[in-house]
mmCIF file with all atom_site columns, C-alpha atoms in Angstrom:
data_model
loop_
_atom_site.group_PDB
_atom_site.id
_atom_site.type_symbol
_atom_site.label_atom_id
_atom_site.label_alt_id
_atom_site.label_comp_id
_atom_site.label_asym_id
_atom_site.label_entity_id
_atom_site.label_seq_id
_atom_site.pdbx_PDB_ins_code
_atom_site.Cartn_x
_atom_site.Cartn_y
_atom_site.Cartn_z
_atom_site.occupancy
_atom_site.B_iso_or_equiv
_atom_site.pdbx_formal_charge
_atom_site.auth_seq_id
_atom_site.auth_comp_id
_atom_site.auth_asym_id
_atom_site.auth_atom_id
_atom_site.pdbx_PDB_model_num
ATOM 1   C CA . UNK A 1 1   ? 15.537  7.493   7.534   1.00 75.00 ? 30  UNK A CA 1
ATOM 2   C CA . UNK A 1 2   ? 12.782  5.255   6.335   1.00 90.00 ? 31  UNK A CA 1
ATOM 3   C CA . UNK A 1 3   ? 9.727   3.077   6.710   1.00 93.00 ? 32  UNK A CA 1
ATOM 4   C CA . UNK A 1 4   ? 9.554   -0.706  6.781   1.00 95.00 ? 33  UNK A CA 1
ATOM 5   C CA . UNK A 1 5   ? 7.098   -3.540  7.192   1.00 95.00 ? 34  UNK A CA 1
ATOM 6   C CA . UNK A 1 6   ? 7.486   -6.106  9.935   1.00 95.00 ? 35  UNK A CA 1
ATOM 7   C CA . UNK A 1 7   ? 5.813   -9.507  10.032  1.00 94.00 ? 36  UNK A CA 1
ATOM 8   C CA . UNK A 1 8   ? 4.602   -9.995  13.602  1.00 94.00 ? 37  UNK A CA 1
ATOM 9   C CA . UNK A 1 9   ? 3.011   -13.435 13.530  1.00 90.00 ? 38  UNK A CA 1
ATOM 10  C CA . UNK A 1 10  ? 6.120   -15.504 14.229  1.00 91.00 ? 39  UNK A CA 1
ATOM 11  C CA . UNK A 1 11  ? 7.568   -13.540 17.155  1.00 93.00 ? 40  UNK A CA 1
ATOM 12  C CA . UNK A 1 12  ? 6.300   -13.470 20.729  1.00 93.00 ? 41  UNK A CA 1
ATOM 13  C CA . UNK A 1 13  ? 5.741   -10.133 22.445  1.00 95.00 ? 42  UNK A CA 1
ATOM 14  C CA . UNK A 1 14  ? 9.211   -9.897  23.994  1.00 96.00 ? 43  UNK A CA 1
ATOM 15  C CA . UNK A 1 15  ? 11.083  -10.935 20.846  1.00 96.00 ? 44  UNK A CA 1
ATOM 16  C CA . UNK A 1 16  ? 9.031   -8.581  18.681  1.00 97.00 ? 45  UNK A CA 1
ATOM 17  C CA . UNK A 1 17  ? 9.643   -5.749  21.129  1.00 97.00 ? 46  UNK A CA 1
ATOM 18  C CA . UNK A 1 18  ? 13.398  -6.286  20.856  1.00 97.00 ? 47  UNK A CA 1
ATOM 19  C CA . UNK A 1 19  ? 13.156  -6.383  17.066  1.00 97.00 ? 48  UNK A CA 1
ATOM 20  C CA . UNK A 1 20  ? 11.192  -3.125  16.965  1.00 97.00 ? 49  UNK A CA 1
ATOM 21  C CA . UNK A 1 21  ? 13.699  -1.478  19.311  1.00 97.00 ? 50  UNK A CA 1
ATOM 22  C CA . UNK A 1 22  ? 16.515  -2.408  16.918  1.00 96.00 ? 51  UNK A CA 1
ATOM 23  C CA . UNK A 1 23  ? 14.577  -1.106  13.901  1.00 96.00 ? 52  UNK A CA 1
ATOM 24  C CA . UNK A 1 24  ? 13.749  2.179   15.640  1.00 94.00 ? 53  UNK A CA 1
ATOM 25  C CA . UNK A 1 25  ? 17.379  2.586   16.638  1.00 94.00 ? 54  UNK A CA 1
ATOM 26  C CA . UNK A 1 26  ? 18.444  1.984   13.043  1.00 94.00 ? 55  UNK A CA 1
ATOM 27  C CA . UNK A 1 27  ? 16.484  5.016   11.866  1.00 94.00 ? 56  UNK A CA 1
ATOM 28  C CA . UNK A 1 28  ? 13.067  3.727   10.861  1.00 95.00 ? 57  UNK A CA 1
ATOM 29  C CA . UNK A 1 29  ? 10.472  6.433   11.433  1.00 91.00 ? 58  UNK A CA 1
ATOM 30  C CA . UNK A 1 30  ? 7.523   4.153   10.816  1.00 95.00 ? 59  UNK A CA 1
ATOM 31  C CA . UNK A 1 31  ? 6.829   0.431   10.934  1.00 97.00 ? 60  UNK A CA 1
ATOM 32  C CA . UNK A 1 32  ? 3.813   -1.233  9.323   1.00 97.00 ? 61  UNK A CA 1
ATOM 33  C CA . UNK A 1 33  ? 2.720   -4.435  11.013  1.00 96.00 ? 62  UNK A CA 1
ATOM 34  C CA . UNK A 1 34  ? 1.749   -7.290  8.697   1.00 93.00 ? 63  UNK A CA 1
ATOM 35  C CA . UNK A 1 35  ? 0.520   -10.836 9.244   1.00 84.00 ? 64  UNK A CA 1
ATOM 36  C CA . UNK A 1 36  ? 1.209   -14.249 7.795   1.00 69.00 ? 65  UNK A CA 1
ATOM 37  C CA . UNK A 1 37  ? 2.103   -14.851 4.136   1.00 68.00 ? 66  UNK A CA 1
ATOM 38  C CA . UNK A 1 38  ? -0.830  -15.613 1.852   1.00 63.00 ? 67  UNK A CA 1
ATOM 39  C CA . UNK A 1 39  ? 0.195   -19.279 1.793   1.00 63.00 ? 68  UNK A CA 1
ATOM 40  C CA . UNK A 1 40  ? -1.147  -19.388 5.379   1.00 61.00 ? 69  UNK A CA 1
ATOM 41  C CA . UNK A 1 41  ? -4.495  -18.453 6.911   1.00 67.00 ? 70  UNK A CA 1
ATOM 42  C CA . UNK A 1 42  ? -5.131  -15.353 9.040   1.00 66.00 ? 71  UNK A CA 1
ATOM 43  C CA . UNK A 1 43  ? -4.534  -16.159 12.680  1.00 64.00 ? 72  UNK A CA 1
ATOM 44  C CA . UNK A 1 44  ? -1.903  -18.798 12.012  1.00 66.00 ? 73  UNK A CA 1
ATOM 45  C CA . UNK A 1 45  ? 1.479   -18.263 13.602  1.00 64.00 ? 74  UNK A CA 1
ATOM 46  C CA . UNK A 1 46  ? 2.053   -18.263 17.340  1.00 79.00 ? 75  UNK A CA 1
ATOM 47  C CA . UNK A 1 47  ? 3.311   -14.689 17.572  1.00 88.00 ? 76  UNK A CA 1
ATOM 48  C CA . UNK A 1 48  ? 1.644   -11.309 17.977  1.00 93.00 ? 77  UNK A CA 1
ATOM 49  C CA . UNK A 1 49  ? -1.285  -10.462 15.705  1.00 92.00 ? 78  UNK A CA 1
ATOM 50  C CA . UNK A 1 50  ? -0.678  -7.272  13.666  1.00 93.00 ? 79  UNK A CA 1
ATOM 51  C CA . UNK A 1 51  ? -3.790  -5.629  15.115  1.00 94.00 ? 80  UNK A CA 1
ATOM 52  C CA . UNK A 1 52  ? -2.542  -6.326  18.661  1.00 95.00 ? 81  UNK A CA 1
ATOM 53  C CA . UNK A 1 53  ? 0.913   -4.958  17.816  1.00 97.00 ? 82  UNK A CA 1
ATOM 54  C CA . UNK A 1 54  ? -0.652  -1.611  16.903  1.00 97.00 ? 83  UNK A CA 1
ATOM 55  C CA . UNK A 1 55  ? -1.668  -1.042  20.524  1.00 97.00 ? 84  UNK A CA 1
ATOM 56  C CA . UNK A 1 56  ? 0.997   -3.026  22.394  1.00 97.00 ? 85  UNK A CA 1
ATOM 57  C CA . UNK A 1 57  ? 3.922   -1.048  20.971  1.00 97.00 ? 86  UNK A CA 1
ATOM 58  C CA . UNK A 1 58  ? 2.319   2.398   21.009  1.00 96.00 ? 87  UNK A CA 1
ATOM 59  C CA . UNK A 1 59  ? 5.071   3.913   23.163  1.00 94.00 ? 88  UNK A CA 1
ATOM 60  C CA . UNK A 1 60  ? 7.907   2.125   21.382  1.00 95.00 ? 89  UNK A CA 1
ATOM 61  C CA . UNK A 1 61  ? 6.857   2.896   17.788  1.00 96.00 ? 90  UNK A CA 1
ATOM 62  C CA . UNK A 1 62  ? 5.203   6.318   17.374  1.00 94.00 ? 91  UNK A CA 1
ATOM 63  C CA . UNK A 1 63  ? 4.276   5.759   13.705  1.00 97.00 ? 92  UNK A CA 1
ATOM 64  C CA . UNK A 1 64  ? 2.495   2.405   13.429  1.00 97.00 ? 93  UNK A CA 1
ATOM 65  C CA . UNK A 1 65  ? 1.226   1.390   10.011  1.00 97.00 ? 94  UNK A CA 1
ATOM 66  C CA . UNK A 1 66  ? -1.440  -0.952  8.711   1.00 96.00 ? 95  UNK A CA 1
ATOM 67  C CA . UNK A 1 67  ? -1.887  -2.388  5.245   1.00 95.00 ? 96  UNK A CA 1
ATOM 68  C CA . UNK A 1 68  ? -4.871  -1.037  3.304   1.00 96.00 ? 97  UNK A CA 1
ATOM 69  C CA . UNK A 1 69  ? -6.294  -3.022  0.363   1.00 96.00 ? 98  UNK A CA 1
ATOM 70  C CA . UNK A 1 70  ? -9.256  -0.993  -0.938  1.00 97.00 ? 99  UNK A CA 1
ATOM 71  C CA . UNK A 1 71  ? -10.530 -3.800  -3.202  1.00 97.00 ? 100 UNK A CA 1
ATOM 72  C CA . UNK A 1 72  ? -10.693 -6.397  -0.392  1.00 93.00 ? 101 UNK A CA 1
ATOM 73  C CA . UNK A 1 73  ? -14.119 -7.452  0.826   1.00 93.00 ? 102 UNK A CA 1
ATOM 74  C CA . UNK A 1 74  ? -14.901 -6.026  4.269   1.00 94.00 ? 103 UNK A CA 1
ATOM 75  C CA . UNK A 1 75  ? -11.941 -3.647  4.229   1.00 96.00 ? 104 UNK A CA 1
ATOM 76  C CA . UNK A 1 76  ? -13.925 -0.676  5.613   1.00 97.00 ? 105 UNK A CA 1
ATOM 77  C CA . UNK A 1 77  ? -14.510 -2.485  8.897   1.00 97.00 ? 106 UNK A CA 1
ATOM 78  C CA . UNK A 1 78  ? -11.065 -4.054  8.903   1.00 95.00 ? 107 UNK A CA 1
ATOM 79  C CA . UNK A 1 79  ? -9.243  -0.747  8.426   1.00 97.00 ? 108 UNK A CA 1
ATOM 80  C CA . UNK A 1 80  ? -11.487 1.041   10.929  1.00 98.00 ? 109 UNK A CA 1
ATOM 81  C CA . UNK A 1 81  ? -10.585 -1.578  13.547  1.00 97.00 ? 110 UNK A CA 1
ATOM 82  C CA . UNK A 1 82  ? -6.881  -1.129  12.816  1.00 97.00 ? 111 UNK A CA 1
ATOM 83  C CA . UNK A 1 83  ? -7.257  2.626   13.318  1.00 98.00 ? 112 UNK A CA 1
ATOM 84  C CA . UNK A 1 84  ? -9.070  2.066   16.623  1.00 97.00 ? 113 UNK A CA 1
ATOM 85  C CA . UNK A 1 85  ? -6.186  -0.196  17.662  1.00 97.00 ? 114 UNK A CA 1
ATOM 86  C CA . UNK A 1 86  ? -3.764  2.680   17.085  1.00 97.00 ? 115 UNK A CA 1
ATOM 87  C CA . UNK A 1 87  ? -2.666  2.701   13.452  1.00 98.00 ? 116 UNK A CA 1
ATOM 88  C CA . UNK A 1 88  ? -1.339  6.149   12.559  1.00 97.00 ? 117 UNK A CA 1
ATOM 89  C CA . UNK A 1 89  ? -0.935  5.462   8.853   1.00 98.00 ? 118 UNK A CA 1
ATOM 90  C CA . UNK A 1 90  ? -2.219  3.108   6.198   1.00 98.00 ? 119 UNK A CA 1
ATOM 91  C CA . UNK A 1 91  ? -0.032  1.855   3.364   1.00 97.00 ? 120 UNK A CA 1
ATOM 92  C CA . UNK A 1 92  ? -2.066  0.768   0.377   1.00 97.00 ? 121 UNK A CA 1
ATOM 93  C CA . UNK A 1 93  ? -1.418  -2.277  -1.700  1.00 95.00 ? 122 UNK A CA 1
ATOM 94  C CA . UNK A 1 94  ? -0.106  -1.363  -5.167  1.00 97.00 ? 123 UNK A CA 1
ATOM 95  C CA . UNK A 1 95  ? -2.893  0.593   -6.877  1.00 98.00 ? 124 UNK A CA 1
ATOM 96  C CA . UNK A 1 96  ? -3.920  -0.222  -10.433 1.00 98.00 ? 125 UNK A CA 1
ATOM 97  C CA . UNK A 1 97  ? -7.369  1.369   -10.283 1.00 98.00 ? 126 UNK A CA 1
ATOM 98  C CA . UNK A 1 98  ? -8.988  4.345   -8.566  1.00 97.00 ? 127 UNK A CA 1
ATOM 99  C CA . UNK A 1 99  ? -10.979 2.149   -6.147  1.00 97.00 ? 128 UNK A CA 1
ATOM 100 C CA . UNK A 1 100 ? -9.139  3.886   -3.291  1.00 98.00 ? 129 UNK A CA 1
ATOM 101 C CA . UNK A 1 101 ? -11.091 7.076   -4.060  1.00 98.00 ? 130 UNK A CA 1
ATOM 102 C CA . UNK A 1 102 ? -14.467 5.488   -3.345  1.00 98.00 ? 131 UNK A CA 1
ATOM 103 C CA . UNK A 1 103 ? -13.009 3.668   -0.351  1.00 98.00 ? 132 UNK A CA 1
ATOM 104 C CA . UNK A 1 104 ? -11.614 6.780   1.352   1.00 98.00 ? 133 UNK A CA 1
ATOM 105 C CA . UNK A 1 105 ? -14.682 8.853   0.453   1.00 98.00 ? 134 UNK A CA 1
ATOM 106 C CA . UNK A 1 106 ? -16.866 6.345   2.299   1.00 98.00 ? 135 UNK A CA 1
ATOM 107 C CA . UNK A 1 107 ? -14.355 5.977   5.154   1.00 98.00 ? 136 UNK A CA 1
ATOM 108 C CA . UNK A 1 108 ? -14.301 9.744   5.664   1.00 98.00 ? 137 UNK A CA 1
ATOM 109 C CA . UNK A 1 109 ? -18.106 9.845   5.808   1.00 97.00 ? 138 UNK A CA 1
ATOM 110 C CA . UNK A 1 110 ? -18.483 7.034   8.315   1.00 97.00 ? 139 UNK A CA 1
ATOM 111 C CA . UNK A 1 111 ? -15.506 7.461   10.692  1.00 97.00 ? 140 UNK A CA 1
ATOM 112 C CA . UNK A 1 112 ? -13.554 10.213  12.422  1.00 97.00 ? 141 UNK A CA 1
ATOM 113 C CA . UNK A 1 113 ? -10.214 8.487   11.820  1.00 98.00 ? 142 UNK A CA 1
ATOM 114 C CA . UNK A 1 114 ? -7.819  10.416  9.601   1.00 98.00 ? 143 UNK A CA 1
ATOM 115 C CA . UNK A 1 115 ? -4.591  8.392   9.455   1.00 98.00 ? 144 UNK A CA 1
ATOM 116 C CA . UNK A 1 116 ? -1.962  9.352   6.934   1.00 97.00 ? 145 UNK A CA 1
ATOM 117 C CA . UNK A 1 117 ? -2.481  7.413   3.711   1.00 98.00 ? 146 UNK A CA 1
ATOM 118 C CA . UNK A 1 118 ? 0.583   6.169   1.882   1.00 97.00 ? 147 UNK A CA 1
ATOM 119 C CA . UNK A 1 119 ? -0.551  5.690   -1.737  1.00 98.00 ? 148 UNK A CA 1
ATOM 120 C CA . UNK A 1 120 ? 1.454   2.971   -3.504  1.00 98.00 ? 149 UNK A CA 1
ATOM 121 C CA . UNK A 1 121 ? 2.087   2.860   -7.244  1.00 98.00 ? 150 UNK A CA 1
ATOM 122 C CA . UNK A 1 122 ? 4.230   0.321   -9.066  1.00 97.00 ? 151 UNK A CA 1
ATOM 123 C CA . UNK A 1 123 ? 5.868   0.425   -12.472 1.00 97.00 ? 152 UNK A CA 1
ATOM 124 C CA . UNK A 1 124 ? 5.016   -2.519  -14.758 1.00 97.00 ? 153 UNK A CA 1
ATOM 125 C CA . UNK A 1 125 ? 7.872   -3.512  -17.109 1.00 96.00 ? 154 UNK A CA 1
ATOM 126 C CA . UNK A 1 126 ? 7.613   -5.909  -20.056 1.00 96.00 ? 155 UNK A CA 1
ATOM 127 C CA . UNK A 1 127 ? 9.158   -8.625  -17.884 1.00 96.00 ? 156 UNK A CA 1
ATOM 128 C CA . UNK A 1 128 ? 5.812   -8.847  -16.064 1.00 97.00 ? 157 UNK A CA 1
ATOM 129 C CA . UNK A 1 129 ? 4.418   -10.721 -19.094 1.00 96.00 ? 158 UNK A CA 1
ATOM 130 C CA . UNK A 1 130 ? 6.839   -13.587 -18.395 1.00 96.00 ? 159 UNK A CA 1
ATOM 131 C CA . UNK A 1 131 ? 7.126   -13.504 -14.618 1.00 97.00 ? 160 UNK A CA 1
ATOM 132 C CA . UNK A 1 132 ? 3.740   -12.261 -13.373 1.00 96.00 ? 161 UNK A CA 1
ATOM 133 C CA . UNK A 1 133 ? 5.054   -10.954 -10.039 1.00 95.00 ? 162 UNK A CA 1
ATOM 134 C CA . UNK A 1 134 ? 2.660   -7.987  -9.793  1.00 96.00 ? 163 UNK A CA 1
ATOM 135 C CA . UNK A 1 135 ? -0.269  -10.121 -10.947 1.00 95.00 ? 164 UNK A CA 1
ATOM 136 C CA . UNK A 1 136 ? 0.553   -12.513 -8.103  1.00 93.00 ? 165 UNK A CA 1
ATOM 137 C CA . UNK A 1 137 ? 0.942   -9.737  -5.540  1.00 92.00 ? 166 UNK A CA 1
ATOM 138 C CA . UNK A 1 138 ? -2.504  -8.228  -6.141  1.00 94.00 ? 167 UNK A CA 1
ATOM 139 C CA . UNK A 1 139 ? -4.464  -11.447 -6.755  1.00 92.00 ? 168 UNK A CA 1
ATOM 140 C CA . UNK A 1 140 ? -7.734  -12.096 -4.919  1.00 91.00 ? 169 UNK A CA 1
ATOM 141 C CA . UNK A 1 141 ? -9.602  -15.051 -6.356  1.00 89.00 ? 170 UNK A CA 1
ATOM 142 C CA . UNK A 1 142 ? -13.219 -14.324 -7.264  1.00 93.00 ? 171 UNK A CA 1
ATOM 143 C CA . UNK A 1 143 ? -12.905 -10.569 -6.729  1.00 94.00 ? 172 UNK A CA 1
ATOM 144 C CA . UNK A 1 144 ? -14.028 -8.716  -9.902  1.00 96.00 ? 173 UNK A CA 1
ATOM 145 C CA . UNK A 1 145 ? -12.392 -5.446  -8.799  1.00 96.00 ? 174 UNK A CA 1
ATOM 146 C CA . UNK A 1 146 ? -9.017  -7.151  -8.569  1.00 96.00 ? 175 UNK A CA 1
ATOM 147 C CA . UNK A 1 147 ? -9.594  -9.015  -11.840 1.00 96.00 ? 176 UNK A CA 1
ATOM 148 C CA . UNK A 1 148 ? -9.987  -5.613  -13.521 1.00 97.00 ? 177 UNK A CA 1
ATOM 149 C CA . UNK A 1 149 ? -6.730  -4.433  -11.952 1.00 97.00 ? 178 UNK A CA 1
ATOM 150 C CA . UNK A 1 150 ? -4.955  -7.556  -13.165 1.00 97.00 ? 179 UNK A CA 1
ATOM 151 C CA . UNK A 1 151 ? -6.233  -6.900  -16.696 1.00 97.00 ? 180 UNK A CA 1
ATOM 152 C CA . UNK A 1 152 ? -4.847  -3.363  -16.469 1.00 98.00 ? 181 UNK A CA 1
ATOM 153 C CA . UNK A 1 153 ? -1.460  -4.704  -15.338 1.00 98.00 ? 182 UNK A CA 1
ATOM 154 C CA . UNK A 1 154 ? -1.415  -7.194  -18.221 1.00 97.00 ? 183 UNK A CA 1
ATOM 155 C CA . UNK A 1 155 ? -2.218  -4.392  -20.659 1.00 97.00 ? 184 UNK A CA 1
ATOM 156 C CA . UNK A 1 156 ? 0.459   -2.111  -19.199 1.00 97.00 ? 185 UNK A CA 1
ATOM 157 C CA . UNK A 1 157 ? 3.135   -4.800  -19.430 1.00 97.00 ? 186 UNK A CA 1
ATOM 158 C CA . UNK A 1 158 ? 2.694   -5.112  -23.194 1.00 96.00 ? 187 UNK A CA 1
ATOM 159 C CA . UNK A 1 159 ? 2.744   -1.403  -23.996 1.00 96.00 ? 188 UNK A CA 1
ATOM 160 C CA . UNK A 1 160 ? 5.601   0.820   -25.089 1.00 95.00 ? 189 UNK A CA 1
ATOM 161 C CA . UNK A 1 161 ? 7.131   3.112   -22.418 1.00 94.00 ? 190 UNK A CA 1
ATOM 162 C CA . UNK A 1 162 ? 5.365   6.306   -23.556 1.00 96.00 ? 191 UNK A CA 1
ATOM 163 C CA . UNK A 1 163 ? 1.913   4.670   -23.536 1.00 96.00 ? 192 UNK A CA 1
ATOM 164 C CA . UNK A 1 164 ? 2.655   2.967   -20.233 1.00 96.00 ? 193 UNK A CA 1
ATOM 165 C CA . UNK A 1 165 ? 3.715   6.258   -18.658 1.00 97.00 ? 194 UNK A CA 1
ATOM 166 C CA . UNK A 1 166 ? 0.612   8.056   -19.950 1.00 98.00 ? 195 UNK A CA 1
ATOM 167 C CA . UNK A 1 167 ? -1.739  5.446   -18.487 1.00 98.00 ? 196 UNK A CA 1
ATOM 168 C CA . UNK A 1 168 ? -0.001  5.344   -15.095 1.00 98.00 ? 197 UNK A CA 1
ATOM 169 C CA . UNK A 1 169 ? 0.158   9.125   -14.813 1.00 98.00 ? 198 UNK A CA 1
ATOM 170 C CA . UNK A 1 170 ? -3.545  9.322   -15.715 1.00 98.00 ? 199 UNK A CA 1
ATOM 171 C CA . UNK A 1 171 ? -4.333  6.832   -12.923 1.00 98.00 ? 200 UNK A CA 1
ATOM 172 C CA . UNK A 1 172 ? -2.177  8.832   -10.516 1.00 98.00 ? 201 UNK A CA 1
ATOM 173 C CA . UNK A 1 173 ? -4.033  12.030  -11.385 1.00 98.00 ? 202 UNK A CA 1
ATOM 174 C CA . UNK A 1 174 ? -7.432  10.414  -10.874 1.00 98.00 ? 203 UNK A CA 1
ATOM 175 C CA . UNK A 1 175 ? -6.404  9.033   -7.491  1.00 98.00 ? 204 UNK A CA 1
ATOM 176 C CA . UNK A 1 176 ? -4.810  12.274  -6.263  1.00 98.00 ? 205 UNK A CA 1
ATOM 177 C CA . UNK A 1 177 ? -7.686  14.439  -7.505  1.00 98.00 ? 206 UNK A CA 1
ATOM 178 C CA . UNK A 1 178 ? -10.175 12.083  -5.853  1.00 98.00 ? 207 UNK A CA 1
ATOM 179 C CA . UNK A 1 179 ? -8.612  11.879  -2.394  1.00 98.00 ? 208 UNK A CA 1
ATOM 180 C CA . UNK A 1 180 ? -6.814  15.209  -1.972  1.00 96.00 ? 209 UNK A CA 1
ATOM 181 C CA . UNK A 1 181 ? -9.714  17.004  -0.277  1.00 96.00 ? 210 UNK A CA 1
ATOM 182 C CA . UNK A 1 182 ? -11.007 14.236  1.991   1.00 97.00 ? 211 UNK A CA 1
ATOM 183 C CA . UNK A 1 183 ? -8.994  15.327  5.037   1.00 97.00 ? 212 UNK A CA 1
ATOM 184 C CA . UNK A 1 184 ? -6.359  12.588  5.091   1.00 98.00 ? 213 UNK A CA 1
ATOM 185 C CA . UNK A 1 185 ? -2.656  13.487  5.203   1.00 97.00 ? 214 UNK A CA 1
ATOM 186 C CA . UNK A 1 186 ? -1.179  11.980  2.035   1.00 97.00 ? 215 UNK A CA 1
ATOM 187 C CA . UNK A 1 187 ? 2.170   10.573  0.999   1.00 96.00 ? 216 UNK A CA 1
ATOM 188 C CA . UNK A 1 188 ? 3.258   8.391   -1.907  1.00 97.00 ? 217 UNK A CA 1
ATOM 189 C CA . UNK A 1 189 ? 5.214   5.189   -2.332  1.00 95.00 ? 218 UNK A CA 1
ATOM 190 C CA . UNK A 1 190 ? 6.702   4.273   -5.702  1.00 96.00 ? 219 UNK A CA 1
ATOM 191 C CA . UNK A 1 191 ? 7.874   0.745   -6.391  1.00 95.00 ? 220 UNK A CA 1
ATOM 192 C CA . UNK A 1 192 ? 10.027  -0.632  -9.187  1.00 95.00 ? 221 UNK A CA 1
ATOM 193 C CA . UNK A 1 193 ? 9.343   -4.266  -8.353  1.00 91.00 ? 222 UNK A CA 1
ATOM 194 C CA . UNK A 1 194 ? 11.743  -5.599  -11.004 1.00 94.00 ? 223 UNK A CA 1
ATOM 195 C CA . UNK A 1 195 ? 14.568  -3.197  -10.220 1.00 93.00 ? 224 UNK A CA 1
ATOM 196 C CA . UNK A 1 196 ? 15.803  0.239   -11.223 1.00 91.00 ? 225 UNK A CA 1
ATOM 197 C CA . UNK A 1 197 ? 15.044  1.338   -14.787 1.00 94.00 ? 226 UNK A CA 1
ATOM 198 C CA . UNK A 1 198 ? 14.956  4.607   -16.703 1.00 96.00 ? 227 UNK A CA 1
ATOM 199 C CA . UNK A 1 199 ? 11.292  4.204   -17.830 1.00 96.00 ? 228 UNK A CA 1
ATOM 200 C CA . UNK A 1 200 ? 10.221  3.580   -14.228 1.00 96.00 ? 229 UNK A CA 1
ATOM 201 C CA . UNK A 1 201 ? 11.853  6.722   -12.905 1.00 96.00 ? 230 UNK A CA 1
ATOM 202 C CA . UNK A 1 202 ? 10.641  8.816   -15.834 1.00 97.00 ? 231 UNK A CA 1
ATOM 203 C CA . UNK A 1 203 ? 7.127   7.704   -14.920 1.00 97.00 ? 232 UNK A CA 1
ATOM 204 C CA . UNK A 1 204 ? 7.595   8.464   -11.226 1.00 98.00 ? 233 UNK A CA 1
ATOM 205 C CA . UNK A 1 205 ? 9.084   11.868  -12.050 1.00 97.00 ? 234 UNK A CA 1
ATOM 206 C CA . UNK A 1 206 ? 6.058   12.798  -14.153 1.00 98.00 ? 235 UNK A CA 1
ATOM 207 C CA . UNK A 1 207 ? 3.779   11.725  -11.330 1.00 98.00 ? 236 UNK A CA 1
ATOM 208 C CA . UNK A 1 208 ? 5.628   13.924  -8.852  1.00 98.00 ? 237 UNK A CA 1
ATOM 209 C CA . UNK A 1 209 ? 5.533   16.820  -11.293 1.00 97.00 ? 238 UNK A CA 1
ATOM 210 C CA . UNK A 1 210 ? 1.730   16.650  -11.044 1.00 98.00 ? 239 UNK A CA 1
ATOM 211 C CA . UNK A 1 211 ? 1.569   16.326  -7.242  1.00 97.00 ? 240 UNK A CA 1
ATOM 212 C CA . UNK A 1 212 ? 4.034   15.738  -4.449  1.00 96.00 ? 241 UNK A CA 1
ATOM 213 C CA . UNK A 1 213 ? 3.516   15.704  -0.657  1.00 92.00 ? 242 UNK A CA 1
ATOM 214 C CA . UNK A 1 214 ? 5.820   18.686  -0.121  1.00 88.00 ? 243 UNK A CA 1
ATOM 215 C CA . UNK A 1 215 ? 3.738   20.954  -2.361  1.00 79.00 ? 244 UNK A CA 1
#
């Protein structure tokens, strides 16, 4: 069984409902609703807005996810609204800093919402120096917090596997230690954006040896 993301902005309510029925029948336990690609503006697309989908399909999809980007300006209010609309879990953007700790600490103080938080971590291979996929994925022009994450990604890409693993595991530890006692159910998402590799899975294994959701 699994989780998936579903773009909602290009399907009307009936068509999206049929799509979600098919996905649920195929064994997806949770579906995160996402909006238009970043080449378009929020609100474009004639379909269902992701925030509306969270409430419209409450009976059809029991586990409804929302994307959480802790470095994005105004994200506290944005994520709170998604929770009020019915989000049962939040899947973070790939994390390359411990900004999520401060974000969830503040969120726990100011709201009663306690959705499950799916913490996302991505391995950075040397190929990133040529392709820049991860740098593109996390970009946010003019945002100093994201600029710092991009610098970290650039640094990781150039390092040898042992150094890379040490730095990613250290980040993982800081994030887990910082959010573990805030009252949110936690799970983890590991991504090898450039494909399967031994260094990636060695890194993920060391992360899980430190903390895993089933322990």
